[in-house]
mmCIF file of C-alpha atoms in Angstrom:
data_model
loop_
_atom_site.group_PDB
_atom_site.id
_atom_site.type_symbol
_atom_site.label_atom_id
_atom_site.label_comp_id
_atom_site.label_asym_id
_atom_site.label_seq_id
_atom_site.Cartn_x
_atom_site.Cartn_y
_atom_site.Cartn_z
ATOM 1 C CA UNK I 1091 133.678 243.029 24.630
ATOM 2 C CA UNK I 1092 133.438 246.086 26.257
ATOM 3 C CA UNK I 1093 136.836 248.040 26.140
ATOM 4 C CA UNK I 1094 138.279 251.568 27.541
ATOM 5 C CA UNK I 1095 140.661 253.727 26.062
ATOM 6 C CA UNK I 1096 142.891 256.649 27.505
ATOM 7 C CA UNK I 1097 144.420 258.637 24.897
ATOM 8 C CA UNK I 1098 146.884 260.358 27.020
ATOM 9 C CA UNK I 1099 149.301 258.050 27.893
ATOM 10 C CA UNK I 1100 151.570 260.892 29.386
ATOM 11 C CA UNK I 1101 150.827 264.253 30.460
ATOM 12 C CA UNK I 1102 153.041 266.864 32.345
ATOM 13 C CA UNK I 1103 151.796 270.158 33.567
ATOM 14 C CA UNK I 1104 153.010 272.390 36.375
ATOM 15 C CA UNK I 1105 151.251 273.161 39.483
ATOM 16 C CA UNK I 1106 148.293 274.668 39.543
ATOM 17 C CA UNK I 1107 147.058 274.477 36.090
ATOM 18 C CA UNK I 1108 143.885 272.651 35.154
ATOM 19 C CA UNK I 1109 143.348 268.672 34.309
ATOM 20 C CA UNK I 1110 141.649 266.909 31.861
ATOM 21 C CA UNK I 1111 142.201 263.220 30.945
ATOM 22 C CA UNK I 1112 140.061 261.513 28.500
ATOM 23 C CA UNK I 1113 138.136 257.821 28.901
ATOM 24 C CA UNK I 1114 136.050 256.390 26.529
ATOM 25 C CA UNK I 1115 134.325 253.255 26.761
ATOM 26 C CA UNK I 1116 132.985 251.220 23.721
ATOM 27 C CA UNK I 1117 129.812 249.538 24.933
ATOM 28 C CA UNK I 1118 126.621 251.559 25.004
ATOM 29 C CA UNK I 1119 124.218 249.843 27.686
ATOM 30 C CA UNK I 1120 124.655 250.535 31.456
ATOM 31 C CA UNK I 1121 127.628 251.081 32.868
ATOM 32 C CA UNK I 1122 129.039 251.513 36.334
ATOM 33 C CA UNK I 1123 132.546 253.603 35.342
ATOM 34 C CA UNK I 1124 135.155 254.543 37.956
ATOM 35 C CA UNK I 1125 138.737 256.301 38.161
ATOM 36 C CA UNK I 1126 141.425 255.006 40.100
ATOM 37 C CA UNK I 1127 144.996 256.518 41.144
ATOM 38 C CA UNK I 1128 148.057 254.904 41.642
ATOM 39 C CA UNK I 1129 151.123 256.639 43.221
ATOM 40 C CA UNK I 1130 154.270 255.739 42.858
ATOM 41 C CA UNK I 1131 155.271 252.607 44.108
ATOM 42 C CA UNK I 1132 151.623 251.986 45.946
ATOM 43 C CA UNK I 1133 148.463 250.106 44.476
ATOM 44 C CA UNK I 1134 145.469 251.480 43.120
ATOM 45 C CA UNK I 1135 143.020 253.381 44.841
ATOM 46 C CA UNK I 1136 139.339 254.509 43.832
ATOM 47 C CA UNK I 1137 139.414 257.764 43.166
ATOM 48 C CA UNK I 1138 135.764 258.651 42.207
ATOM 49 C CA UNK I 1139 132.896 256.495 40.834
ATOM 50 C CA UNK I 1140 129.310 256.845 38.584
ATOM 51 C CA UNK I 1141 126.544 254.315 38.858
ATOM 52 C CA UNK I 1142 123.252 256.419 38.627
ATOM 53 C CA UNK I 1143 122.265 259.866 38.911
ATOM 54 C CA UNK I 1144 124.013 263.150 38.684
ATOM 55 C CA UNK I 1145 126.562 262.756 35.952
ATOM 56 C CA UNK I 1146 129.115 265.220 37.363
ATOM 57 C CA UNK I 1147 130.842 263.129 40.444
ATOM 58 C CA UNK I 1148 132.936 264.836 42.850
ATOM 59 C CA UNK I 1149 135.731 262.811 44.148
ATOM 60 C CA UNK I 1150 138.602 262.940 47.135
ATOM 61 C CA UNK I 1151 141.102 265.656 46.789
ATOM 62 C CA UNK I 1152 139.636 268.053 44.459
ATOM 63 C CA UNK I 1153 138.673 265.400 41.314
ATOM 64 C CA UNK I 1154 135.582 265.272 39.655
ATOM 65 C CA UNK I 1155 134.408 263.265 36.425
ATOM 66 C CA UNK I 1156 131.570 263.549 33.856
ATOM 67 C CA UNK I 1157 129.668 261.148 32.547
ATOM 68 C CA UNK I 1158 128.384 261.941 28.943
ATOM 69 C CA UNK I 1159 126.382 258.968 27.686
ATOM 70 C CA UNK I 1160 126.237 260.459 24.434
ATOM 71 C CA UNK I 1161 129.961 259.872 24.016
ATOM 72 C CA UNK I 1162 130.604 257.335 25.961
ATOM 73 C CA UNK I 1163 133.056 259.335 28.160
ATOM 74 C CA UNK I 1164 133.799 259.638 31.695
ATOM 75 C CA UNK I 1165 136.604 262.744 31.607
ATOM 76 C CA UNK I 1166 138.666 263.229 35.101
ATOM 77 C CA UNK I 1167 138.754 266.794 35.393
ATOM 78 C CA UNK I 1168 140.862 268.888 38.517
ATOM 79 C CA UNK I 1169 140.608 272.931 38.361
ATOM 80 C CA UNK I 1170 143.897 273.046 40.123
ATOM 81 C CA UNK I 1171 146.741 270.534 40.266
ATOM 82 C CA UNK I 1172 149.018 269.867 42.914
ATOM 83 C CA UNK I 1173 152.841 268.385 42.672
ATOM 84 C CA UNK I 1174 151.377 265.463 44.945
ATOM 85 C CA UNK I 1175 148.741 264.700 41.925
ATOM 86 C CA UNK I 1176 151.995 262.800 39.842
ATOM 87 C CA UNK I 1177 150.545 259.426 39.581
ATOM 88 C CA UNK I 1178 149.185 257.019 36.936
ATOM 89 C CA UNK I 1179 145.491 257.370 36.612
ATOM 90 C CA UNK I 1180 143.106 254.595 35.366
ATOM 91 C CA UNK I 1181 140.095 254.559 34.183
ATOM 92 C CA UNK I 1182 137.819 251.481 34.423
ATOM 93 C CA UNK I 1183 134.020 250.019 33.479
ATOM 94 C CA UNK I 1184 131.909 247.587 34.673
ATOM 95 C CA UNK I 1185 128.592 246.755 32.079
ATOM 96 C CA UNK I 1186 125.930 246.110 33.953
ATOM 97 C CA UNK I 1187 123.893 244.572 31.629
ATOM 98 C CA UNK I 1188 126.050 241.537 30.627
ATOM 99 C CA UNK I 1189 126.140 239.323 33.580
ATOM 100 C CA UNK I 1190 129.831 240.566 33.922
ATOM 101 C CA UNK I 1191 129.108 240.878 38.060
ATOM 102 C CA UNK I 1192 131.427 243.489 39.572
ATOM 103 C CA UNK I 1193 134.713 242.879 37.209
ATOM 104 C CA UNK I 1194 136.258 245.787 35.534
ATOM 105 C CA UNK I 1195 137.558 246.729 32.175
ATOM 106 C CA UNK I 1196 140.595 248.907 32.870
ATOM 107 C CA UNK I 1197 142.274 251.538 30.250
ATOM 108 C CA UNK I 1198 145.877 251.677 29.717
ATOM 109 C CA UNK I 1199 146.269 254.377 32.002
ATOM 110 C CA UNK I 1200 147.760 258.145 32.030
ATOM 111 C CA UNK I 1201 150.689 258.864 33.638
ATOM 112 C CA UNK I 1202 150.404 262.408 34.803
ATOM 113 C CA UNK I 1203 153.874 264.327 36.076
ATOM 114 C CA UNK I 1204 153.250 267.571 37.982
ATOM 115 C CA UNK I 1205 156.395 269.760 37.842
ATOM 116 C CA UNK I 1206 156.708 272.041 40.603
ATOM 117 C CA UNK H 661 139.370 251.206 56.865
ATOM 118 C CA UNK H 662 138.761 247.942 56.055
ATOM 119 C CA UNK H 663 141.499 246.895 53.670
ATOM 120 C CA UNK H 664 142.989 243.390 51.076
ATOM 121 C CA UNK H 665 145.940 242.067 52.721
ATOM 122 C CA UNK H 666 148.511 240.832 50.265
ATOM 123 C CA UNK H 667 151.772 238.754 51.852
ATOM 124 C CA UNK H 668 154.444 238.834 50.767
ATOM 125 C CA UNK H 669 155.547 242.205 49.954
ATOM 126 C CA UNK H 670 158.111 241.463 48.088
ATOM 127 C CA UNK H 671 159.695 238.385 46.656
ATOM 128 C CA UNK H 672 162.791 237.380 45.137
ATOM 129 C CA UNK H 673 163.646 233.892 43.979
ATOM 130 C CA UNK H 674 165.113 231.892 41.298
ATOM 131 C CA UNK H 675 164.071 230.764 38.332
ATOM 132 C CA UNK H 676 162.429 227.228 38.552
ATOM 133 C CA UNK H 677 161.517 227.585 42.011
ATOM 134 C CA UNK H 678 157.585 227.603 43.262
ATOM 135 C CA UNK H 679 156.075 231.066 43.910
ATOM 136 C CA UNK H 680 152.844 231.437 46.107
ATOM 137 C CA UNK H 681 151.414 234.815 46.813
ATOM 138 C CA UNK H 682 148.559 234.827 49.070
ATOM 139 C CA UNK H 683 145.545 237.242 49.606
ATOM 140 C CA UNK H 684 143.027 237.755 52.200
ATOM 141 C CA UNK H 685 139.986 239.628 51.176
ATOM 142 C CA UNK H 686 138.153 242.260 52.995
ATOM 143 C CA UNK H 687 135.204 240.025 55.341
ATOM 144 C CA UNK H 688 132.135 240.272 53.421
ATOM 145 C CA UNK H 689 133.188 240.889 50.166
ATOM 146 C CA UNK H 690 132.401 238.318 47.634
ATOM 147 C CA UNK H 691 134.188 238.581 44.552
ATOM 148 C CA UNK H 692 138.348 238.008 44.361
ATOM 149 C CA UNK H 693 140.338 239.222 40.989
ATOM 150 C CA UNK H 694 143.862 238.527 40.561
ATOM 151 C CA UNK H 695 145.826 241.299 38.220
ATOM 152 C CA UNK H 696 149.471 241.543 37.199
ATOM 153 C CA UNK H 697 151.047 245.044 36.613
ATOM 154 C CA UNK H 698 154.097 245.317 34.676
ATOM 155 C CA UNK H 699 155.838 248.598 32.662
ATOM 156 C CA UNK H 700 155.138 246.803 29.175
ATOM 157 C CA UNK H 701 151.617 245.228 29.398
ATOM 158 C CA UNK H 702 149.809 247.354 31.774
ATOM 159 C CA UNK H 703 147.369 245.977 34.114
ATOM 160 C CA UNK H 704 146.355 242.389 33.227
ATOM 161 C CA UNK H 705 143.321 240.776 34.599
ATOM 162 C CA UNK H 706 144.996 236.859 35.301
ATOM 163 C CA UNK H 707 141.882 235.397 37.683
ATOM 164 C CA UNK H 708 138.243 236.088 38.907
ATOM 165 C CA UNK H 709 136.081 234.415 41.677
ATOM 166 C CA UNK H 710 133.078 234.881 43.164
ATOM 167 C CA UNK H 711 131.646 232.987 45.921
ATOM 168 C CA UNK H 712 135.046 231.173 45.594
ATOM 169 C CA UNK H 713 134.184 229.865 42.669
ATOM 170 C CA UNK H 714 136.622 230.839 39.519
ATOM 171 C CA UNK H 715 134.956 232.718 36.947
ATOM 172 C CA UNK H 716 137.643 233.746 34.615
ATOM 173 C CA UNK H 717 140.622 232.915 34.187
ATOM 174 C CA UNK H 718 141.077 233.628 30.680
ATOM 175 C CA UNK H 719 143.885 235.825 31.057
ATOM 176 C CA UNK H 720 146.322 233.362 32.990
ATOM 177 C CA UNK H 721 149.079 231.126 31.780
ATOM 178 C CA UNK H 722 147.845 227.578 32.503
ATOM 179 C CA UNK H 723 150.980 225.599 32.237
ATOM 180 C CA UNK H 724 152.347 227.607 35.212
ATOM 181 C CA UNK H 725 149.787 229.589 37.035
ATOM 182 C CA UNK H 726 147.189 227.927 38.977
ATOM 183 C CA UNK H 727 144.928 230.277 41.166
ATOM 184 C CA UNK H 728 142.738 228.442 44.112
ATOM 185 C CA UNK H 729 140.180 230.056 47.127
ATOM 186 C CA UNK H 730 140.754 227.294 49.690
ATOM 187 C CA UNK H 731 138.418 229.605 52.109
ATOM 188 C CA UNK H 732 136.345 232.983 51.921
ATOM 189 C CA UNK H 733 139.375 234.294 53.507
ATOM 190 C CA UNK H 734 142.082 233.347 51.634
ATOM 191 C CA UNK H 735 143.116 233.235 47.910
ATOM 192 C CA UNK H 736 146.099 232.087 46.475
ATOM 193 C CA UNK H 737 148.054 232.714 43.191
ATOM 194 C CA UNK H 738 150.529 229.778 42.280
ATOM 195 C CA UNK H 739 153.593 230.066 39.831
ATOM 196 C CA UNK H 740 155.544 226.513 39.549
ATOM 197 C CA UNK H 741 157.717 226.607 38.398
ATOM 198 C CA UNK H 742 158.636 230.672 38.104
ATOM 199 C CA UNK H 743 160.666 232.213 35.174
ATOM 200 C CA UNK H 744 161.997 236.091 34.621
ATOM 201 C CA UNK H 745 159.552 236.859 32.482
ATOM 202 C CA UNK H 746 156.991 236.283 35.320
ATOM 203 C CA UNK H 747 158.274 239.530 37.434
ATOM 204 C CA UNK H 748 155.979 241.509 38.026
ATOM 205 C CA UNK H 749 153.686 243.280 40.772
ATOM 206 C CA UNK H 750 150.795 241.109 41.358
ATOM 207 C CA UNK H 751 147.919 243.069 42.518
ATOM 208 C CA UNK H 752 144.867 241.046 44.584
ATOM 209 C CA UNK H 753 141.534 242.913 44.961
ATOM 210 C CA UNK H 754 138.186 242.508 46.522
ATOM 211 C CA UNK H 755 134.799 243.681 46.299
ATOM 212 C CA UNK H 756 131.245 243.060 46.835
ATOM 213 C CA UNK H 757 128.202 242.374 43.670
ATOM 214 C CA UNK H 758 125.479 241.967 46.300
ATOM 215 C CA UNK H 759 124.386 246.006 45.234
ATOM 216 C CA UNK H 760 125.365 247.727 42.069
ATOM 217 C CA UNK H 761 125.830 250.983 44.095
ATOM 218 C CA UNK H 762 128.767 249.276 45.677
ATOM 219 C CA UNK H 763 130.549 248.071 43.002
ATOM 220 C CA UNK H 764 134.160 249.158 42.672
ATOM 221 C CA UNK H 765 136.857 246.879 44.083
ATOM 222 C CA UNK H 766 139.424 247.877 47.035
ATOM 223 C CA UNK H 767 143.318 246.634 45.623
ATOM 224 C CA UNK H 768 145.816 245.167 48.122
ATOM 225 C CA UNK H 769 149.117 246.449 48.153
ATOM 226 C CA UNK H 770 150.959 244.140 45.949
ATOM 227 C CA UNK H 771 153.727 241.514 45.752
ATOM 228 C CA UNK H 772 156.357 242.261 43.684
ATOM 229 C CA UNK H 773 158.313 239.548 42.355
ATOM 230 C CA UNK H 774 161.713 239.067 40.691
ATOM 231 C CA UNK H 775 162.693 236.169 39.425
ATOM 232 C CA UNK H 776 166.209 235.973 38.416
#
């Protein structure tokens, strides 16, 4: 079964610092990849997704992610974080090949705190 | 923007009482998911419906939890009897698996359940 690892459980940054959150998945077939963000007290919202084409995906609020198939990774990046980026970030994977439909496997999440 | 509507937003109930949470998926979406989120366990998949048929409820405690889709516009999650350990935020999400390019869920705002 697919599994998703987010190795950084908690990240603390100062404003304007660069961000990179790691995401690795286990299954090596055809995948769709997602990053969701959950602001404090709110629901999960889609930040960006990859399903084919250019492996560098740009999302909302200046976020981007790069799909590296050889490394089974889909890391999230932002060049300069803001206090308002404080949230929990979830990586998720859909296995296109295993008839899972659009069911996603989520990572454990990374809590980001940005200090003003 | 289309949204997934969950009711109630907050529920406080006494142990042993029945709790019913409702979800209205986005019109045209054919997949519905129920998740439970706690600090300790993170995001857990409870149930997955496709075209109103239950596909996966392996994550749901069968003795007290039940999930149904009486029609395409309503999904319900019921707990009977409720216990304090059921206290969590319950999210509903909907999606469409007609096209891989549209994969990804839209989450509702959640029901925050407190069982005392």
